[in-house]
Structure formats: C-alpha cells, structure tokens
mmCIF file of C-alpha atoms in Angstrom:
data_model
loop_
_atom_site.group_PDB
_atom_site.id
_atom_site.type_symbol
_atom_site.label_atom_id
_atom_site.label_comp_id
_atom_site.label_asym_id
_atom_site.label_seq_id
_atom_site.Cartn_x
_atom_site.Cartn_y
_atom_site.Cartn_z
ATOM 1 C CA MET A 1 101.164 110.430 131.805
ATOM 2 C CA LYS A 2 97.361 109.752 132.602
ATOM 3 C CA LEU A 3 95.637 108.044 129.722
ATOM 4 C CA GLY A 4 92.153 107.820 131.261
ATOM 5 C CA THR A 5 90.018 104.829 130.578
ATOM 6 C CA PRO A 6 90.891 102.286 127.870
ATOM 7 C CA ILE A 7 88.790 102.305 124.739
ATOM 8 C CA ALA A 8 89.621 98.580 124.220
ATOM 9 C CA ILE A 9 91.263 95.669 126.219
ATOM 10 C CA GLY A 10 92.884 92.881 124.303
ATOM 11 C CA ASN A 11 94.837 89.642 125.458
ATOM 12 C CA THR A 12 98.185 91.516 125.500
ATOM 13 C CA ALA A 13 97.362 95.226 125.757
ATOM 14 C CA LYS A 14 95.178 97.991 126.645
ATOM 15 C CA ILE A 15 94.248 100.660 124.158
ATOM 16 C CA TYR A 16 93.843 104.344 124.918
ATOM 17 C CA LEU A 17 92.887 107.484 122.997
ATOM 18 C CA HIS A 18 94.662 110.487 124.171
ATOM 19 C CA ASN A 19 95.309 113.807 122.506
ATOM 20 C CA SER A 20 94.174 112.370 119.214
ATOM 21 C CA ARG A 21 96.570 109.693 119.382
ATOM 22 C CA ILE A 22 96.162 105.940 120.009
ATOM 23 C CA TYR A 23 98.427 104.534 122.839
ATOM 24 C CA LYS A 24 98.769 100.771 122.931
ATOM 25 C CA VAL A 25 100.035 99.712 126.485
ATOM 26 C CA PHE A 26 101.337 96.256 126.860
ATOM 27 C CA ASN A 27 100.780 93.954 129.716
ATOM 28 C CA ASP A 28 103.809 93.377 132.143
ATOM 29 C CA TYR A 29 104.212 89.704 131.596
ATOM 30 C CA LEU A 30 105.285 90.201 127.702
ATOM 31 C CA PRO A 31 108.958 90.172 126.605
ATOM 32 C CA GLU A 32 110.843 93.485 126.624
ATOM 33 C CA THR A 33 110.985 93.352 122.791
ATOM 34 C CA GLU A 34 107.278 92.999 122.253
ATOM 35 C CA SER A 35 106.445 96.759 121.509
ATOM 36 C CA PHE A 36 109.448 96.843 119.011
ATOM 37 C CA PHE A 37 108.593 93.729 117.444
ATOM 38 C CA GLU A 38 105.002 94.799 116.786
ATOM 39 C CA SER A 39 105.900 98.361 115.666
ATOM 40 C CA GLU A 40 108.418 97.056 113.128
ATOM 41 C CA LYS A 41 105.795 94.799 111.424
ATOM 42 C CA GLN A 42 103.196 97.825 111.424
ATOM 43 C CA LYS A 43 106.041 100.003 109.932
ATOM 44 C CA TYR A 44 106.631 97.364 107.215
ATOM 45 C CA ALA A 45 103.019 97.262 106.360
ATOM 46 C CA TYR A 46 102.931 101.118 106.155
ATOM 47 C CA SER A 47 105.984 101.160 104.003
ATOM 48 C CA CYS A 48 104.366 98.779 101.598
ATOM 49 C CA GLY A 49 101.839 101.591 100.880
ATOM 50 C CA LEU A 50 98.930 99.863 102.675
ATOM 51 C CA PRO A 51 96.353 101.943 104.615
ATOM 52 C CA VAL A 52 97.804 101.295 108.045
ATOM 53 C CA PRO A 53 98.120 103.836 111.099
ATOM 54 C CA LYS A 54 101.486 105.502 111.171
ATOM 55 C CA ILE A 55 103.709 104.630 114.154
ATOM 56 C CA ILE A 56 104.780 107.825 116.019
ATOM 57 C CA ASP A 57 106.740 106.455 118.823
ATOM 58 C CA VAL A 58 107.640 103.333 120.789
ATOM 59 C CA THR A 59 108.170 104.203 124.481
ATOM 60 C CA LYS A 60 107.454 103.259 128.038
ATOM 61 C CA ILE A 61 104.538 104.674 130.038
ATOM 62 C CA GLY A 62 104.250 103.997 133.794
ATOM 63 C CA GLY A 63 107.097 101.307 133.299
ATOM 64 C CA LYS A 64 105.095 99.445 130.588
ATOM 65 C CA GLN A 65 105.952 99.135 126.991
ATOM 66 C CA ALA A 66 103.746 101.356 124.732
ATOM 67 C CA ILE A 67 103.269 101.997 121.078
ATOM 68 C CA VAL A 68 101.983 105.508 120.098
ATOM 69 C CA MET A 69 100.366 105.627 116.758
ATOM 70 C CA GLU A 70 98.082 107.707 114.469
ATOM 71 C CA PHE A 71 94.285 107.717 115.368
ATOM 72 C CA ILE A 72 92.077 106.903 112.581
ATOM 73 C CA LYS A 73 88.581 108.197 113.179
ATOM 74 C CA GLY A 74 85.849 105.689 112.178
ATOM 75 C CA ARG A 75 84.205 102.476 113.064
ATOM 76 C CA SER A 76 85.144 98.952 112.591
ATOM 77 C CA ILE A 77 83.423 97.039 109.701
ATOM 78 C CA GLY A 78 82.631 94.357 112.403
ATOM 79 C CA ASN A 79 80.623 97.018 114.410
ATOM 80 C CA ILE A 80 78.890 98.339 111.195
ATOM 81 C CA LEU A 81 78.046 94.707 109.953
ATOM 82 C CA SER A 82 76.602 93.820 113.293
ATOM 83 C CA GLU A 83 73.933 96.567 112.929
ATOM 84 C CA ASN A 84 73.525 95.959 109.142
ATOM 85 C CA VAL A 85 73.279 92.135 108.755
ATOM 86 C CA GLU A 86 71.286 92.442 105.487
ATOM 87 C CA GLN A 87 74.371 93.994 103.958
ATOM 88 C CA ALA A 88 76.749 91.357 104.821
ATOM 89 C CA GLU A 89 77.867 90.471 101.363
ATOM 90 C CA TYR A 90 78.573 94.143 100.593
ATOM 91 C CA TYR A 91 80.830 94.439 103.675
ATOM 92 C CA MET A 92 82.341 90.861 103.081
ATOM 93 C CA ASN A 93 83.216 92.018 99.503
ATOM 94 C CA ILE A 94 85.140 95.092 100.819
ATOM 95 C CA SER A 95 86.884 92.889 103.240
ATOM 96 C CA VAL A 96 87.942 90.422 100.540
ATOM 97 C CA GLU A 97 89.132 93.121 98.248
ATOM 98 C CA ILE A 98 91.386 94.603 100.952
ATOM 99 C CA HIS A 99 92.796 91.304 101.800
ATOM 100 C CA GLN A 100 93.709 90.597 98.348
ATOM 101 C CA GLU A 101 95.500 93.907 98.300
ATOM 102 C CA ILE A 102 97.702 92.824 101.282
ATOM 103 C CA HIS A 103 98.278 89.498 99.529
ATOM 104 C CA LYS A 104 99.651 91.169 96.426
ATOM 105 C CA ILE A 105 102.685 92.291 98.292
ATOM 106 C CA GLU A 106 105.819 89.947 98.027
ATOM 107 C CA ALA A 107 107.172 89.985 101.676
ATOM 108 C CA ASP A 108 110.763 89.504 102.400
ATOM 109 C CA SER A 109 111.948 91.403 105.623
ATOM 110 C CA ILE A 110 109.478 90.229 108.270
ATOM 111 C CA GLU A 111 109.082 87.039 110.150
ATOM 112 C CA HIS A 112 108.388 83.864 108.026
ATOM 113 C CA MET A 113 105.095 82.187 108.537
ATOM 114 C CA ALA A 114 106.605 78.637 108.591
ATOM 115 C CA GLU A 115 108.708 79.680 111.671
ATOM 116 C CA LYS A 116 105.953 81.298 113.509
ATOM 117 C CA LEU A 117 103.451 78.469 112.908
ATOM 118 C CA ASN A 118 105.998 75.864 114.020
ATOM 119 C CA ARG A 119 106.850 77.775 117.136
ATOM 120 C CA GLN A 120 103.007 78.001 118.002
ATOM 121 C CA ILE A 121 102.374 74.303 117.268
ATOM 122 C CA GLU A 122 105.091 73.173 119.648
ATOM 123 C CA SER A 123 103.790 75.453 122.456
ATOM 124 C CA ALA A 124 100.265 74.261 121.953
ATOM 125 C CA HIS A 125 99.482 72.704 125.584
ATOM 126 C CA ASN A 126 96.232 70.882 124.477
ATOM 127 C CA LEU A 127 97.765 69.015 121.753
ATOM 128 C CA ASP A 128 99.593 65.632 122.060
ATOM 129 C CA ASN A 129 103.016 65.171 120.758
ATOM 130 C CA ARG A 130 101.950 62.821 117.935
ATOM 131 C CA HIS A 131 99.679 65.473 116.544
ATOM 132 C CA LYS A 132 102.498 68.099 116.836
ATOM 133 C CA SER A 133 104.794 66.002 114.835
ATOM 134 C CA ALA A 134 102.363 65.206 112.268
ATOM 135 C CA LEU A 135 101.277 68.720 111.891
ATOM 136 C CA ILE A 136 104.911 70.126 111.611
ATOM 137 C CA ARG A 137 105.749 67.526 109.059
ATOM 138 C CA ARG A 138 102.680 68.649 107.057
ATOM 139 C CA LEU A 139 103.665 72.181 107.520
ATOM 140 C CA ASN A 140 107.231 71.474 106.172
ATOM 141 C CA ARG A 141 105.747 69.853 103.130
ATOM 142 C CA MET A 142 103.735 73.000 102.083
ATOM 143 C CA THR A 143 105.170 74.873 99.205
ATOM 144 C CA PHE A 144 104.013 78.336 98.140
ATOM 145 C CA GLU A 145 104.991 81.820 97.068
ATOM 146 C CA SER A 146 105.706 83.873 100.072
ATOM 147 C CA ARG A 147 103.335 86.922 100.379
ATOM 148 C CA LEU A 148 102.385 89.350 103.009
ATOM 149 C CA CYS A 149 99.944 87.959 105.345
ATOM 150 C CA HIS A 150 98.010 89.819 108.214
ATOM 151 C CA GLY A 151 97.643 86.787 110.578
ATOM 152 C CA ASP A 152 94.539 88.192 112.414
ATOM 153 C CA TYR A 153 92.351 89.451 109.496
ATOM 154 C CA HIS A 154 88.765 89.953 110.355
ATOM 155 C CA PRO A 155 86.120 92.871 110.178
ATOM 156 C CA TYR A 156 86.998 94.350 113.574
ATOM 157 C CA ASN A 157 90.604 95.094 112.404
ATOM 158 C CA LEU A 158 89.246 97.152 109.531
ATOM 159 C CA ILE A 159 88.319 100.742 110.330
ATOM 160 C CA MET A 160 86.040 102.375 107.965
ATOM 161 C CA SER A 161 85.978 106.312 107.657
ATOM 162 C CA GLY A 162 83.692 107.244 104.838
ATOM 163 C CA ASN A 163 84.782 105.296 101.797
ATOM 164 C CA ASN A 164 88.286 104.555 103.246
ATOM 165 C CA VAL A 165 89.442 101.456 105.263
ATOM 166 C CA THR A 166 92.438 101.269 107.554
ATOM 167 C CA ILE A 167 93.884 97.907 108.610
ATOM 168 C CA ILE A 168 94.986 97.849 112.258
ATOM 169 C CA ASP A 169 96.678 95.047 114.506
ATOM 170 C CA TRP A 170 99.765 93.768 112.534
ATOM 171 C CA VAL A 171 101.347 91.922 115.514
ATOM 172 C CA ASP A 172 100.510 88.433 113.793
ATOM 173 C CA SER A 173 101.686 89.239 110.376
ATOM 174 C CA SER A 174 104.333 87.303 108.442
ATOM 175 C CA ALA A 175 105.663 86.255 105.053
ATOM 176 C CA GLY A 176 103.781 83.160 104.002
ATOM 177 C CA ASP A 177 101.064 81.482 102.163
ATOM 178 C CA ILE A 178 97.976 83.615 101.362
ATOM 179 C CA ARG A 179 95.801 80.336 101.623
ATOM 180 C CA ALA A 180 96.902 80.051 105.302
ATOM 181 C CA ASP A 181 95.815 83.726 105.795
ATOM 182 C CA VAL A 182 92.547 83.168 104.161
ATOM 183 C CA TYR A 183 91.949 80.018 106.405
ATOM 184 C CA ARG A 184 92.870 81.864 109.458
ATOM 185 C CA THR A 185 90.095 84.379 108.777
ATOM 186 C CA TYR A 186 87.647 81.779 108.096
ATOM 187 C CA LEU A 187 88.405 80.085 111.291
ATOM 188 C CA LEU A 188 87.872 83.437 113.089
ATOM 189 C CA LEU A 189 84.766 84.073 111.430
ATOM 190 C CA SER A 190 83.377 80.703 111.963
ATOM 191 C CA HIS A 191 83.612 81.170 115.726
ATOM 192 C CA VAL A 192 80.989 83.898 115.326
ATOM 193 C CA SER A 193 79.065 82.834 112.136
ATOM 194 C CA ASN A 194 79.423 79.865 109.822
ATOM 195 C CA GLU A 195 77.435 81.805 107.360
ATOM 196 C CA LEU A 196 79.777 84.671 107.247
ATOM 197 C CA ALA A 197 82.659 82.356 107.164
ATOM 198 C CA GLU A 198 81.311 80.450 104.266
ATOM 199 C CA MET A 199 80.437 83.709 102.504
ATOM 200 C CA TYR A 200 84.043 85.217 102.941
ATOM 201 C CA LEU A 201 85.604 82.046 101.684
ATOM 202 C CA ARG A 202 83.359 81.777 98.714
ATOM 203 C CA LEU A 203 83.828 85.397 97.780
ATOM 204 C CA TYR A 204 87.768 85.241 98.135
ATOM 205 C CA CYS A 205 88.015 82.053 96.091
ATOM 206 C CA GLU A 206 85.730 83.543 93.368
ATOM 207 C CA LYS A 207 87.810 86.789 93.261
ATOM 208 C CA SER A 208 91.163 85.218 93.446
ATOM 209 C CA GLY A 209 90.699 81.914 91.509
ATOM 210 C CA LEU A 210 91.768 79.919 94.488
ATOM 211 C CA VAL A 211 90.110 76.642 95.164
ATOM 212 C CA LYS A 212 88.360 76.078 98.436
ATOM 213 C CA ASP A 213 90.247 72.739 99.018
ATOM 214 C CA GLU A 214 93.541 74.603 98.675
ATOM 215 C CA VAL A 215 92.438 76.839 101.532
ATOM 216 C CA LEU A 216 91.065 74.096 103.761
ATOM 217 C CA GLN A 217 94.417 71.952 103.616
ATOM 218 C CA TRP A 218 95.639 74.490 106.124
ATOM 219 C CA ALA A 219 92.809 73.901 108.718
ATOM 220 C CA PRO A 220 94.553 71.594 111.191
ATOM 221 C CA ILE A 221 97.859 73.802 111.086
ATOM 222 C CA ILE A 222 96.160 76.986 111.509
ATOM 223 C CA ALA A 223 93.644 75.401 114.327
ATOM 224 C CA ALA A 224 96.701 74.145 116.254
ATOM 225 C CA ALA A 225 98.462 77.591 116.137
ATOM 226 C CA ARG A 226 95.224 79.227 117.301
ATOM 227 C CA LEU A 227 95.309 76.638 120.242
ATOM 228 C CA SER A 228 98.571 78.113 121.548
ATOM 229 C CA GLU A 229 97.162 81.496 121.770
ATOM 230 C CA ASN A 230 95.183 80.631 124.793
ATOM 231 C CA VAL A 231 92.247 83.091 123.841
ATOM 232 C CA SER A 232 89.631 82.968 126.702
ATOM 233 C CA SER A 233 86.785 83.419 124.231
ATOM 234 C CA GLU A 234 87.938 80.630 121.901
ATOM 235 C CA ASP A 235 86.621 77.066 122.148
ATOM 236 C CA SER A 236 89.683 74.757 122.428
ATOM 237 C CA LYS A 237 87.254 71.773 121.810
ATOM 238 C CA ARG A 238 86.246 73.293 118.563
ATOM 239 C CA LEU A 239 89.838 73.731 117.323
ATOM 240 C CA LEU A 240 90.797 70.053 118.505
ATOM 241 C CA ASP A 241 87.790 68.943 116.442
ATOM 242 C CA VAL A 242 89.160 70.794 113.350
ATOM 243 C CA ILE A 243 92.549 69.169 113.857
ATOM 244 C CA ASN A 244 91.208 65.579 114.460
ATOM 245 C CA GLN A 245 88.982 65.807 111.476
ATOM 246 C CA SER A 246 91.698 67.017 109.163
ATOM 247 C CA CYS A 247 94.662 65.170 110.488
ATOM 248 C CA PRO A 248 93.451 62.118 112.232
ATOM 249 C CA ILE A 249 96.168 60.063 114.139
#
C-alpha cells in the first residue's frame, strides 16, 4: 500500500492521510506490541464516551506496525492559537474544560501512572542514582484518587471542527493523579510560552478548586519522566533545573 507523503512525523511514528483515514505507521525500533498497546488505550478512551477518533484496524504496512483510525477533519487548537494569540484565554478555557472532562472518568483498566512514572524515572539517562531514588520515594508517597489522565495533553492534540473538539494521541494515557496530568501540560506549555503555561494552570485551578502548590508538587517527578523520553526539541537542562529546584540532593 502506498500512503504517499506523511502529514506529520513524530518521535515514534509517521502519520498519513489516505482514503479519508489516518494511518499511524510506527518506526522499526519499537517493540512489536507498540501498536496494540497504543490502540487499546485509545479504544478505552473512546469507550468512556470521550470525543476520540475510532480505531478501525491494527495491522502491518510494509512490514511496519500501523494503526488505522478515523480521520477527523479540522485544525489543531495549537495551530489556531498561533494565529490568534489575542484569543489565547478563550482557547485555553476550551482546553481546560475538555481536560476536566477527561479527569472526571474513574480509570481502572489501563496502565497505572505510578508504574509508568517509576519505569521512566529509572530509565532517565541524564539523572544520577541519588535523584532517581529520591524521586521514586516521593512518587511512592503520593496519594490520590485514580482518574483517567491523557499524559500528553496540549493544544496540538486537540482537533477543532466547528464547535467540536476531538482529543488525539493517547499513547501516554494512564490511570493516575489529575494533578500530575495538569503539571505535565504546564511543563509542555512552558517550553513554548511561560505566559500560556501560567494561564492554563490558573484557569484549571480556578475551575476545579485545585491549589497551584498541589499541582507543582509533581514538578520534579514529571520533569524526570520527561527526561527519559529523549525528545530532540526538549531542553534537558531545563528539566534538570526543575528537578534540582524542587528536589535538591
């Protein structure tokens, strides 16, 4: 099957639009279970009644793992926002309200956040063993009500079609603490704009009743997990600074 030119290229896969369907074709180096693992998470979110693209098939294309899913016509809120900066609060409000809808769901049958974060912290190459041990101890002390968390929630993973918004990219989702998920979004936004990050955190806290400090207590843990992802566009020094400020050794 010839899919043509990718419409997007991520860290783990290339995305194609072909015959009004989205094809996510994974890189060769990933485990053979990657496509199944991701598709099950997206199916779970879909089964919860959230606006999520429907999975059509999990297959192989040219020997590579692939997920075939419903195509949602529209533009990401990230792209819209970049052209309408004066409306930032309007679009941040939409993003926060959708994030809260995800967080209302009591999750039970997907990966647990603590297990995922523990694994990521252990595999963070730039982090010394003393910090790893301290962060895992801190993680193990956290208590919370387990809710559905997206794990990579930002405006570019929200597709707007008219007044409807669809949430994409569920590979990092887990059952865990909504405060950790909120901080993850704050961390991702702050890489682009501190102003947007602070606006998002303020709005989420105002709408939910969360206290900012409750969210920020997750800072070193989520920054350490982010380190393990080895994202080329991320600044590892920035993440290490967050860890050292919040969890000094």
